[in-house]
XYZ file of C-alpha atoms in Angstrom:
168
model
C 160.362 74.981 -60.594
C 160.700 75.949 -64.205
C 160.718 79.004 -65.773
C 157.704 80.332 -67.629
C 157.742 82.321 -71.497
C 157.032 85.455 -69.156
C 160.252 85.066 -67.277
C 158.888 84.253 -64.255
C 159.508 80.820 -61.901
C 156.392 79.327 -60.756
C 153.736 77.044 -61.742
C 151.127 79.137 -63.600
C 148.470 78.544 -61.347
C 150.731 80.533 -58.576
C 151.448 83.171 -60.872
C 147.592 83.557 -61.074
C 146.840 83.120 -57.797
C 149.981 85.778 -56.984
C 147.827 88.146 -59.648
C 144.147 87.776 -57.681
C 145.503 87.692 -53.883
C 144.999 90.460 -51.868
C 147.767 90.641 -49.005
C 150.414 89.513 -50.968
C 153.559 89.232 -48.983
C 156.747 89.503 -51.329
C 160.175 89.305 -50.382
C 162.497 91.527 -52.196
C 166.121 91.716 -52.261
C 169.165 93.075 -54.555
C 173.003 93.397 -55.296
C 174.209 89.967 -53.481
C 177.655 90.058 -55.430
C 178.752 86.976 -54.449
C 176.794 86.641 -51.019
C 175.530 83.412 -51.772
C 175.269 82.282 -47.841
C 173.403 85.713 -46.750
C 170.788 85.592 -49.838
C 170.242 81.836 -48.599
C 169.824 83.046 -45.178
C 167.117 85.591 -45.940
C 165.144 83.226 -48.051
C 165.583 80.538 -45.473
C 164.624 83.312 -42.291
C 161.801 84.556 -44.332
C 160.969 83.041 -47.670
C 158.295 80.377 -46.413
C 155.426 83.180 -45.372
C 155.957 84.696 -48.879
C 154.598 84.186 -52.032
C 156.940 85.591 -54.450
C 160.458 86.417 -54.570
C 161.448 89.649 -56.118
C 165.507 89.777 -56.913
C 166.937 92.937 -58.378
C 169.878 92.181 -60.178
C 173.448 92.236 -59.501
C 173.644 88.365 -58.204
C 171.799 86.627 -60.488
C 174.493 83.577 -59.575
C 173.502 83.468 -56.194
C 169.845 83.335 -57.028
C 170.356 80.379 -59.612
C 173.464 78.839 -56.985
C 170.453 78.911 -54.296
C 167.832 77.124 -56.786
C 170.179 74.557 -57.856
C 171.348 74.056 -53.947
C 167.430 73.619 -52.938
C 166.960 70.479 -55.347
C 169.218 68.837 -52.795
C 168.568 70.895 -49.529
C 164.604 70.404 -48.674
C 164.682 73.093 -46.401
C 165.902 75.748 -48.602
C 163.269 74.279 -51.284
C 160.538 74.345 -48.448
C 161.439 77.892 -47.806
C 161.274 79.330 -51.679
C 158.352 81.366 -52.602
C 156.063 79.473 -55.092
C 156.870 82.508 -57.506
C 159.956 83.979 -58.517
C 160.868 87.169 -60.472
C 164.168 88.817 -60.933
C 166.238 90.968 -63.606
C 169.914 91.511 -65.401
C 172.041 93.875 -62.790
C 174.817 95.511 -65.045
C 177.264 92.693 -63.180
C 175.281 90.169 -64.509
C 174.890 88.046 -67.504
C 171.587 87.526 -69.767
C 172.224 83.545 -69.258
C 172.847 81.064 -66.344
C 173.492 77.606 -66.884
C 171.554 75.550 -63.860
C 172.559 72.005 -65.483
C 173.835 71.172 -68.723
C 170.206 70.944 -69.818
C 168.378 74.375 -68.583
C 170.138 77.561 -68.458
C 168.425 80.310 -66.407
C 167.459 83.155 -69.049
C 167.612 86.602 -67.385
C 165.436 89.177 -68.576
C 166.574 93.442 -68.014
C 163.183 94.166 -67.140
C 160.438 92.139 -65.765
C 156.418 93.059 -65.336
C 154.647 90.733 -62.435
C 150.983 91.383 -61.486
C 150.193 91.306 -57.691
C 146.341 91.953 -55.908
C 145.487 93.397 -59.708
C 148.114 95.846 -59.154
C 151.699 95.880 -62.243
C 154.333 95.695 -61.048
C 157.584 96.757 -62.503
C 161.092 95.270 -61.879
C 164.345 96.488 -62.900
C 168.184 97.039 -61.722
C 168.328 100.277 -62.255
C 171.299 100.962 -64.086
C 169.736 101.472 -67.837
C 167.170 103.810 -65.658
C 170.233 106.096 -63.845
C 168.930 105.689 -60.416
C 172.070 106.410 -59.149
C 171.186 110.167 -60.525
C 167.239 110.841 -60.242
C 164.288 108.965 -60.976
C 162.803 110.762 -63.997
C 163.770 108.034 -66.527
C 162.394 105.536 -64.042
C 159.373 107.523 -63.410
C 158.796 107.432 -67.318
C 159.678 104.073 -67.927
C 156.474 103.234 -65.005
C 154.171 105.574 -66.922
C 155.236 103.979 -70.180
C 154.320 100.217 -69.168
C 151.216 101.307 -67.234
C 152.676 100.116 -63.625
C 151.422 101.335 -60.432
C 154.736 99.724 -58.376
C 158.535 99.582 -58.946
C 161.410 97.741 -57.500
C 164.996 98.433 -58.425
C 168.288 97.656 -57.347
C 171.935 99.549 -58.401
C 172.530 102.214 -55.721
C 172.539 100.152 -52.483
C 170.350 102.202 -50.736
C 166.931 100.771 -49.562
C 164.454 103.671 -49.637
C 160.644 103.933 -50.785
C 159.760 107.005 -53.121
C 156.117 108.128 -53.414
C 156.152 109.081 -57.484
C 153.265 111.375 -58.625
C 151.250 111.402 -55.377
C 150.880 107.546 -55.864
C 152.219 104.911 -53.711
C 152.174 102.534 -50.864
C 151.277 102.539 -47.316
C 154.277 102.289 -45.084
């Protein structure tokens, strides 16, 4: 897997592919802080019927300890979404060194299109989640997205912004 101009991991045909599909089933996670072995479990229990991987921030170690783990372990490679997108948590750092070669670059905000729909992906922390959504709610507006996923308080929840939003 190597990681695209964009940000994203994935081939660009997936990334396409991710863009047209309709049914699109993403797995989305957030603030391991050092849970390597849980973050592998949930990719491992349900990574293979997804096709993108949507990580948060706060962990980005895990994420890249997991990618460089799967070169070795086949079924933890068999079990990785063919896309991957993920941000900068305020515990983690813009760079992550995979080999002495590649470094993982970690963006604080990442757009990913899904069934024609823009997505937006963020921690959370330069939004103040932890205290309302308005700045988020902007910051959607502002890039045009219709979705957003965002990490930092801890608390899995879905908020309906505007009228507009997602089936259960």
């Amino acid at each position: 897997m190597k990681q695209n101009s964009n940000g994203l991991i994935g081939s660009e045909e997936d990334i396409k592919n991710l863009a047209e599909k309709k049914g699109a089933r993403l797995l989305v996670y957030s603030d391991s802080h050092g849970s390597v072995a849980i973050a592998e479990q949930i990719i491992k229990k349900f990574g293979k019927t997804c096709d993108a991987l949507i990580f948060c921030g706060d962990g980005i170690s895990d994420l890249a300890q997991i990618l460089y783990k799967a070169k070795e372990d086949k079924k933890l490679s068999n079990s990785i979404p063919p896309v991957i997108a993920f941000v900068q948590g305020n515990g983690d750092c813009a760079n992550y060194p995979l080999s002495e070669k590649t470094s993982l670059k970690v963006p604080r905000f990442q757009n990913l299109l899904v069934n024609h729909k823009k997505f937006l992906i963020v921690h959370g922390h330069l939004q103040g989640v932890e205290w309302g959504m308005e700045k988020l709610g902007m910051e959607t507006k502002f890039t045009e997205s219709q979705v957003v996923f965002y990490g930092h308080t801890h608390i899995a929840k879905e908020e309906i912004i505007d009228g507009e939003g997602t089936d259960g």
